[in-house]
mmCIF file of C-alpha atoms in Angstrom:
data_model
loop_
_atom_site.group_PDB
_atom_site.id
_atom_site.type_symbol
_atom_site.label_atom_id
_atom_site.label_comp_id
_atom_site.label_asym_id
_atom_site.label_seq_id
_atom_site.Cartn_x
_atom_site.Cartn_y
_atom_site.Cartn_z
ATOM 1 C CA MET A 1 15.362 -56.108 -54.907
ATOM 2 C CA THR A 2 16.998 -53.415 -53.513
ATOM 3 C CA THR A 3 15.662 -50.061 -55.607
ATOM 4 C CA ASN A 4 18.993 -47.832 -54.448
ATOM 5 C CA ARG A 5 22.139 -49.564 -56.337
ATOM 6 C CA MET A 6 21.719 -50.262 -60.652
ATOM 7 C CA LEU A 7 24.174 -52.207 -62.394
ATOM 8 C CA ILE A 8 26.370 -50.946 -65.614
ATOM 9 C CA THR A 9 26.821 -53.582 -67.791
ATOM 10 C CA GLY A 10 28.814 -54.081 -71.279
ATOM 11 C CA GLU A 11 31.962 -55.562 -73.094
ATOM 12 C CA LYS A 12 34.472 -53.552 -70.467
ATOM 13 C CA GLU A 13 34.780 -51.463 -67.504
ATOM 14 C CA SER A 14 36.474 -49.081 -69.533
ATOM 15 C CA PHE A 15 37.041 -45.350 -68.664
ATOM 16 C CA MET A 16 33.619 -43.994 -69.360
ATOM 17 C CA VAL A 17 32.540 -46.204 -67.492
ATOM 18 C CA ARG A 18 34.595 -46.339 -64.430
ATOM 19 C CA VAL A 19 33.806 -41.929 -64.505
ATOM 20 C CA LEU A 20 30.102 -42.275 -65.148
ATOM 21 C CA THR A 21 30.180 -45.178 -62.024
ATOM 22 C CA LYS A 22 31.595 -42.642 -59.884
ATOM 23 C CA LYS A 23 28.702 -40.189 -60.588
ATOM 24 C CA VAL A 24 26.432 -41.692 -59.444
ATOM 25 C CA GLN A 25 27.983 -43.579 -56.671
ATOM 26 C CA GLU A 26 28.360 -39.745 -55.421
ATOM 27 C CA VAL A 27 24.870 -38.847 -55.522
ATOM 28 C CA GLY A 28 24.241 -41.733 -53.118
ATOM 29 C CA VAL A 29 23.233 -44.681 -55.885
ATOM 30 C CA GLN A 30 25.768 -47.946 -54.839
ATOM 31 C CA CYS A 31 26.488 -48.550 -58.579
ATOM 32 C CA ASP A 32 28.437 -51.855 -59.683
ATOM 33 C CA PHE A 33 30.062 -52.616 -62.791
ATOM 34 C CA VAL A 34 28.906 -56.738 -64.276
ATOM 35 C CA PRO A 35 30.466 -58.283 -67.521
ATOM 36 C CA CYS A 36 27.452 -58.096 -70.452
ATOM 37 C CA THR A 37 27.293 -62.077 -70.192
ATOM 38 C CA ILE A 38 24.200 -63.561 -68.782
ATOM 39 C CA ASN A 39 25.875 -65.987 -66.141
ATOM 40 C CA LYS A 40 27.333 -62.776 -65.093
ATOM 41 C CA LEU A 41 23.814 -61.130 -64.992
ATOM 42 C CA ASN A 42 22.045 -63.621 -63.220
ATOM 43 C CA GLN A 43 23.901 -63.680 -60.870
ATOM 44 C CA GLU A 44 23.528 -59.834 -60.042
ATOM 45 C CA LEU A 45 20.146 -58.846 -61.519
ATOM 46 C CA GLY A 46 17.802 -59.300 -58.762
ATOM 47 C CA LYS A 47 20.514 -56.928 -56.934
ATOM 48 C CA ALA A 48 18.919 -53.610 -58.593
ATOM 49 C CA SER A 49 15.997 -52.689 -60.678
ATOM 50 C CA LEU A 50 17.633 -50.156 -62.577
ATOM 51 C CA ILE A 51 20.191 -51.337 -65.462
ATOM 52 C CA MET A 52 22.634 -49.233 -67.580
ATOM 53 C CA LEU A 53 23.131 -50.716 -71.598
ATOM 54 C CA PHE A 54 27.079 -49.557 -72.180
ATOM 55 C CA LEU A 55 26.601 -50.158 -75.807
ATOM 56 C CA GLU A 56 30.089 -50.359 -77.708
ATOM 57 C CA GLU A 57 29.812 -50.369 -81.743
ATOM 58 C CA HIS A 58 32.260 -52.960 -82.381
ATOM 59 C CA ALA A 59 30.606 -55.708 -80.496
ATOM 60 C CA LEU A 60 26.886 -54.852 -79.688
ATOM 61 C CA PRO A 61 24.771 -57.216 -77.322
ATOM 62 C CA LYS A 62 23.897 -60.262 -78.975
ATOM 63 C CA ASP A 63 19.531 -61.180 -79.140
ATOM 64 C CA ASP A 64 20.019 -63.476 -76.360
ATOM 65 C CA ILE A 65 21.373 -61.504 -74.215
ATOM 66 C CA LEU A 66 19.356 -59.344 -74.535
ATOM 67 C CA HIS A 67 16.129 -61.412 -74.475
ATOM 68 C CA PHE A 68 17.715 -62.276 -71.269
ATOM 69 C CA LEU A 69 17.532 -58.723 -70.017
ATOM 70 C CA ARG A 70 14.323 -58.277 -71.450
ATOM 71 C CA ASP A 71 12.974 -61.065 -69.593
ATOM 72 C CA SER A 72 14.054 -60.515 -66.530
ATOM 73 C CA LEU A 73 14.117 -56.845 -66.238
ATOM 74 C CA ASP A 74 9.957 -57.703 -67.134
ATOM 75 C CA GLU A 75 9.676 -60.188 -64.054
ATOM 76 C CA LYS A 76 11.651 -57.767 -61.178
ATOM 77 C CA GLY A 77 9.552 -54.524 -62.698
ATOM 78 C CA GLY A 78 13.429 -52.832 -64.030
ATOM 79 C CA LYS A 79 14.125 -50.808 -66.235
ATOM 80 C CA LEU A 80 16.857 -50.485 -69.081
ATOM 81 C CA VAL A 81 19.452 -46.864 -69.182
ATOM 82 C CA LEU A 82 21.297 -46.563 -72.783
ATOM 83 C CA ILE A 83 24.547 -44.794 -73.396
ATOM 84 C CA GLY A 84 25.668 -45.754 -77.175
ATOM 85 C CA ASP A 85 26.291 -44.437 -80.719
ATOM 86 C CA ARG A 86 22.884 -43.819 -82.514
ATOM 87 C CA GLU A 87 22.695 -46.145 -84.502
ATOM 88 C CA ALA A 88 23.432 -48.917 -81.721
ATOM 89 C CA ILE A 89 20.909 -47.115 -79.410
ATOM 90 C CA THR A 90 18.626 -47.889 -82.319
ATOM 91 C CA PHE A 91 19.401 -51.218 -82.879
ATOM 92 C CA VAL A 92 18.548 -52.370 -78.840
ATOM 93 C CA THR A 93 15.587 -50.264 -78.852
ATOM 94 C CA ASP A 94 14.030 -52.511 -81.548
ATOM 95 C CA ARG A 95 14.627 -55.510 -79.375
ATOM 96 C CA MET A 96 13.386 -54.331 -76.156
ATOM 97 C CA PRO A 97 9.491 -53.159 -75.164
ATOM 98 C CA GLY A 98 9.665 -49.471 -74.802
ATOM 99 C CA ASP A 99 7.943 -50.069 -71.187
ATOM 100 C CA LEU A 100 10.971 -51.489 -70.240
ATOM 101 C CA LEU A 101 13.383 -48.201 -71.951
ATOM 102 C CA TYR A 102 13.836 -45.764 -69.105
ATOM 103 C CA LYS A 103 16.725 -43.524 -70.998
ATOM 104 C CA SER A 104 18.363 -43.692 -73.836
ATOM 105 C CA PHE A 105 21.765 -41.753 -73.952
ATOM 106 C CA GLU A 106 24.027 -40.857 -77.003
ATOM 107 C CA ARG A 107 27.323 -40.702 -76.750
ATOM 108 C CA PRO A 108 30.190 -38.156 -75.525
ATOM 109 C CA VAL A 109 27.092 -38.463 -72.584
ATOM 110 C CA ASP A 110 26.750 -35.267 -70.630
ATOM 111 C CA ASN A 111 27.565 -36.480 -67.184
ATOM 112 C CA ALA A 112 25.331 -34.598 -65.323
ATOM 113 C CA GLN A 113 21.907 -35.169 -66.912
ATOM 114 C CA PHE A 114 22.431 -38.419 -66.772
ATOM 115 C CA VAL A 115 22.570 -38.375 -62.704
ATOM 116 C CA ALA A 116 20.617 -36.075 -62.660
ATOM 117 C CA ALA A 117 18.162 -38.897 -64.852
ATOM 118 C CA VAL A 118 19.035 -41.629 -62.626
ATOM 119 C CA SER A 119 18.184 -39.798 -59.396
ATOM 120 C CA GLU A 120 15.417 -38.860 -60.999
ATOM 121 C CA TYR A 121 14.642 -42.760 -61.486
ATOM 122 C CA TYR A 122 14.812 -43.416 -57.588
ATOM 123 C CA GLU A 123 12.924 -40.769 -56.385
ATOM 124 C CA LYS A 124 9.812 -42.151 -58.808
ATOM 125 C CA VAL A 125 10.864 -45.453 -57.217
ATOM 126 C CA ALA A 126 10.444 -44.358 -53.975
ATOM 127 C CA THR A 127 6.777 -42.308 -54.596
ATOM 128 C CA GLY A 128 5.754 -45.990 -56.559
ATOM 129 C CA GLU A 129 5.318 -44.001 -59.589
ATOM 130 C CA PHE A 130 6.762 -47.276 -61.315
ATOM 131 C CA ARG A 131 4.274 -49.959 -59.599
ATOM 132 C CA LYS A 132 1.468 -51.822 -60.840
ATOM 133 C CA SER A 133 -1.760 -50.307 -60.258
ATOM 134 C CA ILE A 134 -4.929 -52.026 -59.350
ATOM 135 C CA MET A 135 -9.312 -50.897 -58.635
ATOM 136 C CA ILE A 136 -10.669 -52.947 -56.098
ATOM 137 C CA VAL A 137 -15.202 -53.144 -56.711
ATOM 138 C CA ASP A 138 -16.728 -54.843 -54.556
ATOM 139 C CA ASP A 139 -19.333 -53.382 -52.124
ATOM 140 C CA ASP A 140 -17.837 -54.731 -48.704
ATOM 141 C CA PRO A 141 -16.153 -52.200 -47.648
ATOM 142 C CA GLN A 142 -14.538 -54.653 -45.276
ATOM 143 C CA TYR A 143 -12.907 -56.569 -47.853
ATOM 144 C CA LEU A 144 -11.780 -53.581 -49.853
ATOM 145 C CA SER A 145 -9.531 -52.836 -46.162
ATOM 146 C CA ILE A 146 -8.559 -56.530 -46.065
ATOM 147 C CA VAL A 147 -7.321 -56.334 -50.078
ATOM 148 C CA ARG A 148 -5.806 -53.113 -49.761
ATOM 149 C CA ALA A 149 -3.952 -54.084 -46.505
ATOM 150 C CA TRP A 150 -2.868 -56.829 -48.822
ATOM 151 C CA LEU A 151 -1.545 -55.039 -51.743
ATOM 152 C CA ARG A 152 -0.715 -51.438 -50.768
ATOM 153 C CA ASP A 153 3.119 -52.792 -50.417
ATOM 154 C CA ASP A 154 3.496 -53.917 -53.678
ATOM 155 C CA TYR A 155 1.198 -51.910 -56.369
ATOM 156 C CA LYS A 156 -0.883 -49.162 -55.932
ATOM 157 C CA VAL A 157 -4.115 -49.215 -55.277
ATOM 158 C CA TYR A 158 -7.362 -47.526 -55.733
ATOM 159 C CA MET A 159 -11.314 -48.724 -53.956
ATOM 160 C CA ALA A 160 -14.632 -48.054 -55.575
ATOM 161 C CA ASN A 161 -17.850 -49.509 -53.518
ATOM 162 C CA SER A 162 -20.169 -49.240 -56.602
ATOM 163 C CA GLY A 163 -19.112 -50.040 -60.289
ATOM 164 C CA MET A 164 -20.756 -46.406 -60.721
ATOM 165 C CA GLN A 165 -17.949 -45.405 -59.123
ATOM 166 C CA ALA A 166 -15.420 -47.448 -60.577
ATOM 167 C CA ILE A 167 -16.603 -46.364 -63.743
ATOM 168 C CA LYS A 168 -16.272 -42.063 -62.587
ATOM 169 C CA MET A 169 -12.646 -43.630 -61.098
ATOM 170 C CA LEU A 170 -11.564 -44.758 -63.913
ATOM 171 C CA ALA A 171 -12.258 -41.577 -65.902
ATOM 172 C CA SER A 172 -9.425 -39.987 -64.380
ATOM 173 C CA ASN A 173 -7.231 -42.635 -62.945
ATOM 174 C CA LYS A 174 -5.025 -45.528 -64.801
ATOM 175 C CA VAL A 175 -4.931 -49.250 -63.592
ATOM 176 C CA ASP A 176 -3.396 -51.964 -65.072
ATOM 177 C CA LEU A 177 -5.974 -54.454 -63.274
ATOM 178 C CA ILE A 178 -9.114 -54.577 -61.948
ATOM 179 C CA LEU A 179 -10.017 -56.884 -59.212
ATOM 180 C CA LEU A 180 -14.402 -56.452 -59.780
ATOM 181 C CA ASP A 181 -16.771 -58.005 -57.043
ATOM 182 C CA HIS A 182 -19.271 -60.061 -59.604
ATOM 183 C CA GLU A 183 -21.999 -60.117 -57.457
ATOM 184 C CA MET A 184 -22.865 -56.452 -56.007
ATOM 185 C CA PRO A 185 -26.323 -54.908 -55.778
ATOM 186 C CA ILE A 186 -27.443 -52.340 -57.714
ATOM 187 C CA THR A 187 -24.667 -52.619 -61.014
ATOM 188 C CA SER A 188 -23.559 -56.434 -60.263
ATOM 189 C CA GLY A 189 -19.583 -57.447 -61.602
ATOM 190 C CA PRO A 190 -21.026 -58.698 -65.089
ATOM 191 C CA GLN A 191 -22.680 -54.946 -65.762
ATOM 192 C CA VAL A 192 -19.574 -53.465 -64.891
ATOM 193 C CA LEU A 193 -17.542 -55.968 -66.977
ATOM 194 C CA GLU A 194 -20.360 -55.375 -69.916
ATOM 195 C CA MET A 195 -20.031 -51.211 -69.445
ATOM 196 C CA LEU A 196 -15.862 -51.528 -69.562
ATOM 197 C CA ARG A 197 -15.768 -53.472 -72.936
ATOM 198 C CA SER A 198 -18.143 -50.646 -74.693
ATOM 199 C CA GLU A 199 -15.955 -47.892 -73.944
ATOM 200 C CA PRO A 200 -13.383 -47.123 -76.328
ATOM 201 C CA GLU A 201 -10.895 -45.930 -73.362
ATOM 202 C CA THR A 202 -11.886 -49.430 -70.947
ATOM 203 C CA LYS A 203 -12.075 -52.091 -72.881
ATOM 204 C CA LYS A 204 -8.400 -53.378 -72.625
ATOM 205 C CA ILE A 205 -8.085 -53.155 -69.358
ATOM 206 C CA PRO A 206 -7.735 -56.761 -67.699
ATOM 207 C CA VAL A 207 -10.784 -57.347 -65.364
ATOM 208 C CA ILE A 208 -10.305 -60.629 -62.623
ATOM 209 C CA PHE A 209 -13.590 -61.344 -61.215
ATOM 210 C CA LEU A 210 -14.031 -62.036 -56.911
ATOM 211 C CA THR A 211 -16.403 -64.137 -56.357
ATOM 212 C CA GLY A 212 -17.342 -65.496 -52.703
ATOM 213 C CA LYS A 213 -19.556 -69.215 -54.910
ATOM 214 C CA SER A 214 -17.591 -71.871 -55.258
ATOM 215 C CA ASP A 215 -20.354 -74.524 -56.407
ATOM 216 C CA LYS A 216 -19.397 -75.461 -60.714
ATOM 217 C CA GLU A 217 -22.826 -73.308 -62.103
ATOM 218 C CA SER A 218 -21.563 -70.139 -60.514
ATOM 219 C CA VAL A 219 -17.845 -70.911 -60.906
ATOM 220 C CA MET A 220 -19.049 -71.592 -64.754
ATOM 221 C CA ALA A 221 -21.576 -68.539 -65.411
ATOM 222 C CA VAL A 222 -18.558 -65.702 -64.196
ATOM 223 C CA VAL A 223 -16.082 -67.677 -66.891
ATOM 224 C CA ALA A 224 -18.602 -67.138 -69.759
ATOM 225 C CA LEU A 225 -18.371 -63.739 -69.539
ATOM 226 C CA ARG A 226 -14.991 -64.464 -70.346
ATOM 227 C CA PRO A 227 -12.680 -62.509 -68.173
ATOM 228 C CA GLU A 228 -8.871 -62.659 -67.688
ATOM 229 C CA GLY A 229 -10.094 -65.037 -65.184
ATOM 230 C CA TYR A 230 -11.468 -65.290 -60.957
ATOM 231 C CA PHE A 231 -10.519 -65.169 -57.896
ATOM 232 C CA LEU A 232 -12.247 -66.735 -55.438
ATOM 233 C CA LYS A 233 -13.204 -64.710 -52.013
ATOM 234 C CA THR A 234 -12.032 -66.950 -49.502
ATOM 235 C CA ILE A 235 -8.679 -66.418 -51.545
ATOM 236 C CA GLN A 236 -5.241 -66.542 -49.089
ATOM 237 C CA ARG A 237 -2.926 -63.535 -48.840
ATOM 238 C CA ASP A 238 0.251 -65.004 -49.881
ATOM 239 C CA GLU A 239 -2.187 -67.086 -52.573
ATOM 240 C CA LEU A 240 -3.744 -63.611 -53.517
ATOM 241 C CA LEU A 241 -0.296 -62.293 -54.457
ATOM 242 C CA GLU A 242 1.549 -64.578 -55.913
ATOM 243 C CA LYS A 243 -1.583 -65.457 -58.577
ATOM 244 C CA ILE A 244 -1.219 -61.375 -59.232
ATOM 245 C CA LYS A 245 2.346 -61.559 -59.509
ATOM 246 C CA GLU A 246 1.835 -64.222 -62.067
ATOM 247 C CA PHE A 247 -0.559 -62.700 -64.126
ATOM 248 C CA PHE A 248 1.679 -59.693 -64.453
ATOM 249 C CA VAL A 249 5.111 -62.095 -66.132
ATOM 250 C CA LEU A 250 2.059 -63.971 -68.269
ATOM 251 C CA HIS A 251 0.056 -60.322 -69.998
ATOM 252 C CA SER A 252 3.127 -58.022 -69.910
#
C-alpha cells in the first residue's frame, strides 16, 4: 500500500470533488477519483491508505459498498474520511467501526481544514502512529532481538525481558498483542497471564504464548491456559508475520 496516495470516491466527480482533489495534490499527496462501485474500488483500494467518501444526500452508499469498504480498510489498515451533511455522515458512522473513521467534515467544507487533516494523517503514517503495537516478553535477549527485527517494519514493538518488567511497561504503554514466553524463570508465562487477566486495564489484551516445547503434553498444557494462541519458537519469520497478520484481521 502506498502511504502518500489517497482516493476520493462518490457518486460522481463533481466540481467540489475536483477542487478537493487539486488541493490535496498541491500539498504533495497523490489523489485520484474513483467511482463508488465495488468493481472500481476493488481495483484501486490497495494503492491508497486513506479513502475520502464524498456523500450525496440523494445517493447514499448502499450497505454492500459500506461492507466492502469496512472489510478492505480493516484488512489493509486504512482509514476513511467522510464529507457530507450531518444526516449522511450519521448514516455512514452508524454502519462503520469507529476505529476506521479518521475525520468527518460537514458541508460546506473548509478546504484549509480538510487539507490540514490529510497532511496530518500522512505525518502520523510516517511516524508509525497507526501501526498495531506488539509487546514481546522473553528472558532470552537474543530471541527478543530476532523477533523485534522481524516485526519492526510492520508494527510498533515493545520488548520486556521478564514478566514483571512487562507488567510495569503496560502501565504506561498500550499494546494490541502480547507475545509471551511460556517458560521464564521467577515469573513464568502462565503467572504473567494470570496477572494480566486479573487487572481491568490489561485483562482484554490478547496473549499468544511462545513455547520451545512441541510435544503433545506441553502444547496441551499451554492451550489449557486459554491464551489467544501459541507459536513454537522454531517458527520462521514469514510464517510468524503471516500468522500475526491473520490474527489482527480475525480479531479486529
